[in-house]
Amino acid sequence: MSERPLQQGEFINAIKKLLPKHSKDYHDLSMHFLKKIIATIERPLLYIFGKSLSQGVVPVPDKLKIARDCSNLTNYCPISLLCNLGKILEKIVHTRLTLFITENKLLSENQFGFRSSHSTVHPSLLLHNFITDALNKKRHAAAIFCGLSKAFDTCDHNILLKMLEKKV
């Protein structure tokens, strides 16, 4: 992911994908404003983000991750507005990571969650086709459904990290 330098087109595409919201971050910058002045600050950001990607280090991470807390006592769900410059870098990394995973076929064809052009309808159709195919061939069809939404929360993270270290 970090082998190729950050290109201007890649940088511009990342900015285009972000919504031009008027809400301001911790530094009082809105994405709407950044999109208007991006031509002026493009070169230094390309340099900084390019260095970040090549070295695998986020520049001054504490400054990019400061959140402006917009919680209001009347709101049931408080929100935080993260640094918009950090969002641009995150979008670039997300795009590169997605491309890397896709090109290297690291995901199963049956992975439907958190992928573009995939939805909850796809596994339902896959199951429907499996059952229909079995019925047409006069075979039995069986399915087991497991709720794993809390499985990660119940495992010991230290053990999981040790197992991951051994795999690498």
PDB file of C-alpha atoms in Angstrom:
ATOM      1  CA  MET A   1       0.000   0.000   0.000  1.00  0.00           C
ATOM      2  CA  SER A   2       2.827   2.408   0.771  1.00  0.00           C
ATOM      3  CA  GLU A   3       5.059   1.419  -2.154  1.00  0.00           C
ATOM      4  CA  ARG A   4       3.631   3.849  -4.677  1.00  0.00           C
ATOM      5  CA  PRO A   5       3.718   7.609  -4.105  1.00  0.00           C
ATOM      6  CA  LEU A   6       0.545   9.570  -3.527  1.00  0.00           C
ATOM      7  CA  GLN A   7      -0.720  10.962  -6.817  1.00  0.00           C
ATOM      8  CA  GLN A   8      -2.579  14.236  -7.257  1.00  0.00           C
ATOM      9  CA  GLY A   9      -5.566  12.441  -8.822  1.00  0.00           C
ATOM     10  CA  GLU A  10      -5.789  10.049  -5.877  1.00  0.00           C
ATOM     11  CA  PHE A  11      -5.732  13.007  -3.484  1.00  0.00           C
ATOM     12  CA  ILE A  12      -8.418  14.914  -5.431  1.00  0.00           C
ATOM     13  CA  ASN A  13     -10.651  11.805  -5.673  1.00  0.00           C
ATOM     14  CA  ALA A  14     -10.473  11.351  -1.895  1.00  0.00           C
ATOM     15  CA  ILE A  15     -11.615  14.941  -1.372  1.00  0.00           C
ATOM     16  CA  LYS A  16     -14.412  14.600  -3.942  1.00  0.00           C
ATOM     17  CA  LYS A  17     -15.788  11.551  -2.106  1.00  0.00           C
ATOM     18  CA  LEU A  18     -16.230  13.537   1.118  1.00  0.00           C
ATOM     19  CA  LEU A  19     -19.472  15.461   1.551  1.00  0.00           C
ATOM     20  CA  PRO A  20     -19.152  19.277   1.536  1.00  0.00           C
ATOM     21  CA  LYS A  21     -20.618  19.696   5.018  1.00  0.00           C
ATOM     22  CA  HIS A  22     -20.695  23.104   6.683  1.00  0.00           C
ATOM     23  CA  SER A  23     -20.073  21.724  10.197  1.00  0.00           C
ATOM     24  CA  LYS A  24     -16.725  22.874  11.574  1.00  0.00           C
ATOM     25  CA  ASP A  25     -14.071  20.659  13.128  1.00  0.00           C
ATOM     26  CA  TYR A  26     -11.819  21.396  16.107  1.00  0.00           C
ATOM     27  CA  HIS A  27      -9.800  23.843  13.998  1.00  0.00           C
ATOM     28  CA  ASP A  28     -12.970  25.660  12.802  1.00  0.00           C
ATOM     29  CA  LEU A  29     -12.574  24.261   9.272  1.00  0.00           C
ATOM     30  CA  SER A  30     -15.523  22.851   7.400  1.00  0.00           C
ATOM     31  CA  MET A  31     -15.213  20.375   4.546  1.00  0.00           C
ATOM     32  CA  HIS A  32     -17.188  22.848   2.430  1.00  0.00           C
ATOM     33  CA  PHE A  33     -14.500  25.480   3.019  1.00  0.00           C
ATOM     34  CA  LEU A  34     -11.629  23.012   2.452  1.00  0.00           C
ATOM     35  CA  LYS A  35     -13.092  21.974  -0.892  1.00  0.00           C
ATOM     36  CA  LYS A  36     -13.169  25.633  -1.966  1.00  0.00           C
ATOM     37  CA  ILE A  37      -9.527  26.317  -1.048  1.00  0.00           C
ATOM     38  CA  ILE A  38      -8.050  22.914  -1.841  1.00  0.00           C
ATOM     39  CA  ALA A  39      -6.147  24.209  -4.892  1.00  0.00           C
ATOM     40  CA  THR A  40      -4.253  26.591  -2.583  1.00  0.00           C
ATOM     41  CA  ILE A  41      -3.247  23.993   0.017  1.00  0.00           C
ATOM     42  CA  GLU A  42      -2.990  20.970  -2.267  1.00  0.00           C
ATOM     43  CA  ARG A  43       0.820  20.866  -2.665  1.00  0.00           C
ATOM     44  CA  PRO A  44       1.715  20.924   1.053  1.00  0.00           C
ATOM     45  CA  LEU A  45      -1.011  18.386   1.853  1.00  0.00           C
ATOM     46  CA  LEU A  46       0.140  16.108  -0.977  1.00  0.00           C
ATOM     47  CA  TYR A  47       3.655  16.252   0.464  1.00  0.00           C
ATOM     48  CA  ILE A  48       2.569  15.640   4.076  1.00  0.00           C
ATOM     49  CA  PHE A  49       0.123  12.846   3.216  1.00  0.00           C
ATOM     50  CA  GLY A  50       2.606  11.302   0.775  1.00  0.00           C
ATOM     51  CA  LYS A  51       5.282  11.196   3.508  1.00  0.00           C
ATOM     52  CA  SER A  52       2.728   9.743   5.901  1.00  0.00           C
ATOM     53  CA  LEU A  53       1.863   6.927   3.499  1.00  0.00           C
ATOM     54  CA  SER A  54       5.475   6.149   2.560  1.00  0.00           C
ATOM     55  CA  GLN A  55       6.641   6.061   6.189  1.00  0.00           C
ATOM     56  CA  GLY A  56       3.471   4.455   7.579  1.00  0.00           C
ATOM     57  CA  VAL A  57       3.121   7.183  10.193  1.00  0.00           C
ATOM     58  CA  VAL A  58       0.225   9.572  10.698  1.00  0.00           C
ATOM     59  CA  PRO A  59       1.535  13.152  10.960  1.00  0.00           C
ATOM     60  CA  VAL A  60       1.009  14.513  14.462  1.00  0.00           C
ATOM     61  CA  PRO A  61      -1.800  12.018  15.152  1.00  0.00           C
ATOM     62  CA  ASP A  62      -3.009  13.822  18.240  1.00  0.00           C
ATOM     63  CA  LYS A  63      -3.745  16.906  16.102  1.00  0.00           C
ATOM     64  CA  LEU A  64      -5.637  14.913  13.446  1.00  0.00           C
ATOM     65  CA  LYS A  65      -7.761  13.032  15.962  1.00  0.00           C
ATOM     66  CA  ILE A  66      -8.926  15.883  18.183  1.00  0.00           C
ATOM     67  CA  ALA A  67     -12.705  15.864  18.242  1.00  0.00           C
ATOM     68  CA  ARG A  68     -14.917  18.826  18.835  1.00  0.00           C
ATOM     69  CA  ASP A  69     -17.582  17.472  21.154  1.00  0.00           C
ATOM     70  CA  CYS A  70     -20.970  18.661  20.030  1.00  0.00           C
ATOM     71  CA  SER A  71     -22.890  16.878  22.712  1.00  0.00           C
ATOM     72  CA  ASN A  72     -25.926  18.595  23.990  1.00  0.00           C
ATOM     73  CA  LEU A  73     -27.738  17.497  27.122  1.00  0.00           C
ATOM     74  CA  THR A  74     -30.982  17.368  25.140  1.00  0.00           C
ATOM     75  CA  ASN A  75     -29.468  14.997  22.543  1.00  0.00           C
ATOM     76  CA  TYR A  76     -29.729  11.273  23.150  1.00  0.00           C
ATOM     77  CA  CYS A  77     -26.748  10.561  20.921  1.00  0.00           C
ATOM     78  CA  PRO A  78     -23.821  13.001  21.242  1.00  0.00           C
ATOM     79  CA  ILE A  79     -21.580  13.471  18.215  1.00  0.00           C
ATOM     80  CA  SER A  80     -17.964  14.429  17.678  1.00  0.00           C
ATOM     81  CA  LEU A  81     -16.649  16.356  14.698  1.00  0.00           C
ATOM     82  CA  LEU A  82     -13.235  15.000  13.748  1.00  0.00           C
ATOM     83  CA  CYS A  83     -10.525  16.981  11.952  1.00  0.00           C
ATOM     84  CA  ASN A  84     -11.405  17.313   8.278  1.00  0.00           C
ATOM     85  CA  LEU A  85      -7.762  17.028   7.180  1.00  0.00           C
ATOM     86  CA  GLY A  86      -7.620  13.707   9.016  1.00  0.00           C
ATOM     87  CA  LYS A  87     -10.757  12.598   7.157  1.00  0.00           C
ATOM     88  CA  ILE A  88      -9.017  13.227   3.830  1.00  0.00           C
ATOM     89  CA  LEU A  89      -6.044  11.080   4.869  1.00  0.00           C
ATOM     90  CA  GLU A  90      -8.391   8.377   6.171  1.00  0.00           C
ATOM     91  CA  LYS A  91     -10.260   8.347   2.848  1.00  0.00           C
ATOM     92  CA  ILE A  92      -6.977   7.924   0.937  1.00  0.00           C
ATOM     93  CA  VAL A  93      -5.918   5.034   3.209  1.00  0.00           C
ATOM     94  CA  HIS A  94      -9.387   3.464   2.971  1.00  0.00           C
ATOM     95  CA  THR A  95      -9.313   3.591  -0.836  1.00  0.00           C
ATOM     96  CA  ARG A  96      -5.807   2.097  -0.978  1.00  0.00           C
ATOM     97  CA  LEU A  97      -6.651  -0.626   1.535  1.00  0.00           C
ATOM     98  CA  THR A  98      -9.845  -1.565  -0.313  1.00  0.00           C
ATOM     99  CA  LEU A  99      -7.950  -1.731  -3.599  1.00  0.00           C
ATOM    100  CA  PHE A 100      -5.214  -3.870  -2.028  1.00  0.00           C
ATOM    101  CA  ILE A 101      -7.729  -6.305  -0.526  1.00  0.00           C
ATOM    102  CA  THR A 102      -9.637  -6.547  -3.818  1.00  0.00           C
ATOM    103  CA  GLU A 103      -6.568  -6.960  -6.053  1.00  0.00           C
ATOM    104  CA  ASN A 104      -5.107  -9.661  -3.806  1.00  0.00           C
ATOM    105  CA  LYS A 105      -8.479 -11.413  -3.392  1.00  0.00           C
ATOM    106  CA  LEU A 106      -8.190 -11.452   0.389  1.00  0.00           C
ATOM    107  CA  LEU A 107     -11.946 -11.576   0.967  1.00  0.00           C
ATOM    108  CA  SER A 108     -14.210 -14.511   0.337  1.00  0.00           C
ATOM    109  CA  GLU A 109     -16.820 -14.156  -2.390  1.00  0.00           C
ATOM    110  CA  ASN A 110     -19.341 -14.748   0.401  1.00  0.00           C
ATOM    111  CA  GLN A 111     -18.216 -11.684   2.372  1.00  0.00           C
ATOM    112  CA  PHE A 112     -21.111  -9.276   1.949  1.00  0.00           C
ATOM    113  CA  GLY A 113     -20.825  -6.875   4.885  1.00  0.00           C
ATOM    114  CA  PHE A 114     -18.876  -3.625   4.609  1.00  0.00           C
ATOM    115  CA  ARG A 115     -18.237  -3.958   0.871  1.00  0.00           C
ATOM    116  CA  SER A 116     -19.406  -1.641  -1.862  1.00  0.00           C
ATOM    117  CA  SER A 117     -21.935  -3.097  -4.300  1.00  0.00           C
ATOM    118  CA  HIS A 118     -22.941  -5.706  -1.703  1.00  0.00           C
ATOM    119  CA  SER A 119     -25.946  -5.615   0.565  1.00  0.00           C
ATOM    120  CA  THR A 120     -27.939  -7.755   2.957  1.00  0.00           C
ATOM    121  CA  VAL A 121     -30.016  -8.898  -0.012  1.00  0.00           C
ATOM    122  CA  HIS A 122     -27.067 -10.823  -1.499  1.00  0.00           C
ATOM    123  CA  PRO A 123     -26.730 -13.489   1.231  1.00  0.00           C
ATOM    124  CA  SER A 124     -30.518 -13.908   1.227  1.00  0.00           C
ATOM    125  CA  LEU A 125     -30.476 -14.526  -2.519  1.00  0.00           C
ATOM    126  CA  LEU A 126     -27.547 -16.929  -2.132  1.00  0.00           C
ATOM    127  CA  LEU A 127     -29.498 -18.918   0.476  1.00  0.00           C
ATOM    128  CA  HIS A 128     -32.645 -18.835  -1.646  1.00  0.00           C
ATOM    129  CA  ASN A 129     -30.715 -20.138  -4.680  1.00  0.00           C
ATOM    130  CA  PHE A 130     -29.101 -22.867  -2.560  1.00  0.00           C
ATOM    131  CA  ILE A 131     -32.473 -24.078  -1.271  1.00  0.00           C
ATOM    132  CA  THR A 132     -34.143 -23.846  -4.705  1.00  0.00           C
ATOM    133  CA  ASP A 133     -31.277 -25.756  -6.320  1.00  0.00           C
ATOM    134  CA  ALA A 134     -31.470 -28.496  -3.660  1.00  0.00           C
ATOM    135  CA  LEU A 135     -35.253 -28.805  -4.068  1.00  0.00           C
ATOM    136  CA  ASN A 136     -34.962 -28.998  -7.865  1.00  0.00           C
ATOM    137  CA  LYS A 137     -32.422 -31.821  -7.515  1.00  0.00           C
ATOM    138  CA  LYS A 138     -34.646 -33.570  -4.929  1.00  0.00           C
ATOM    139  CA  ARG A 139     -31.997 -33.105  -2.225  1.00  0.00           C
ATOM    140  CA  HIS A 140     -32.170 -31.849   1.330  1.00  0.00           C
ATOM    141  CA  ALA A 141     -31.092 -28.324   2.248  1.00  0.00           C
ATOM    142  CA  ALA A 142     -29.992 -27.327   5.722  1.00  0.00           C
ATOM    143  CA  ALA A 143     -28.781 -24.078   7.205  1.00  0.00           C
ATOM    144  CA  ILE A 144     -27.378 -23.119  10.580  1.00  0.00           C
ATOM    145  CA  PHE A 145     -27.695 -19.527  11.757  1.00  0.00           C
ATOM    146  CA  CYS A 146     -25.451 -18.193  14.505  1.00  0.00           C
ATOM    147  CA  GLY A 147     -25.645 -14.744  16.043  1.00  0.00           C
ATOM    148  CA  LEU A 148     -22.064 -13.538  16.344  1.00  0.00           C
ATOM    149  CA  SER A 149     -22.655  -9.851  17.019  1.00  0.00           C
ATOM    150  CA  LYS A 150     -21.190 -10.022  20.528  1.00  0.00           C
ATOM    151  CA  ALA A 151     -18.624 -12.776  19.891  1.00  0.00           C
ATOM    152  CA  PHE A 152     -15.688 -10.379  19.567  1.00  0.00           C
ATOM    153  CA  ASP A 153     -16.638  -8.643  22.821  1.00  0.00           C
ATOM    154  CA  THR A 154     -16.556 -11.929  24.744  1.00  0.00           C
ATOM    155  CA  CYS A 155     -13.097 -13.101  23.639  1.00  0.00           C
ATOM    156  CA  ASP A 156      -9.943 -12.229  25.562  1.00  0.00           C
ATOM    157  CA  HIS A 157      -8.228  -9.591  23.406  1.00  0.00           C
ATOM    158  CA  ASN A 158      -4.760 -10.368  24.819  1.00  0.00           C
ATOM    159  CA  ILE A 159      -5.067 -13.990  23.697  1.00  0.00           C
ATOM    160  CA  LEU A 160      -6.371 -12.847  20.311  1.00  0.00           C
ATOM    161  CA  LEU A 161      -3.425 -10.463  19.837  1.00  0.00           C
ATOM    162  CA  LYS A 162      -0.933 -13.219  20.748  1.00  0.00           C
ATOM    163  CA  MET A 163      -2.557 -15.535  18.210  1.00  0.00           C
ATOM    164  CA  LEU A 164      -2.364 -12.822  15.528  1.00  0.00           C
ATOM    165  CA  GLU A 165       1.329 -12.220  16.276  1.00  0.00           C
ATOM    166  CA  LYS A 166       2.051 -15.927  15.744  1.00  0.00           C
ATOM    167  CA  LYS A 167       0.254 -15.836  12.367  1.00  0.00           C
ATOM    168  CA  VAL A 168       2.356 -12.921  11.106  1.00  0.00           C
TER     169      VAL A 168
END
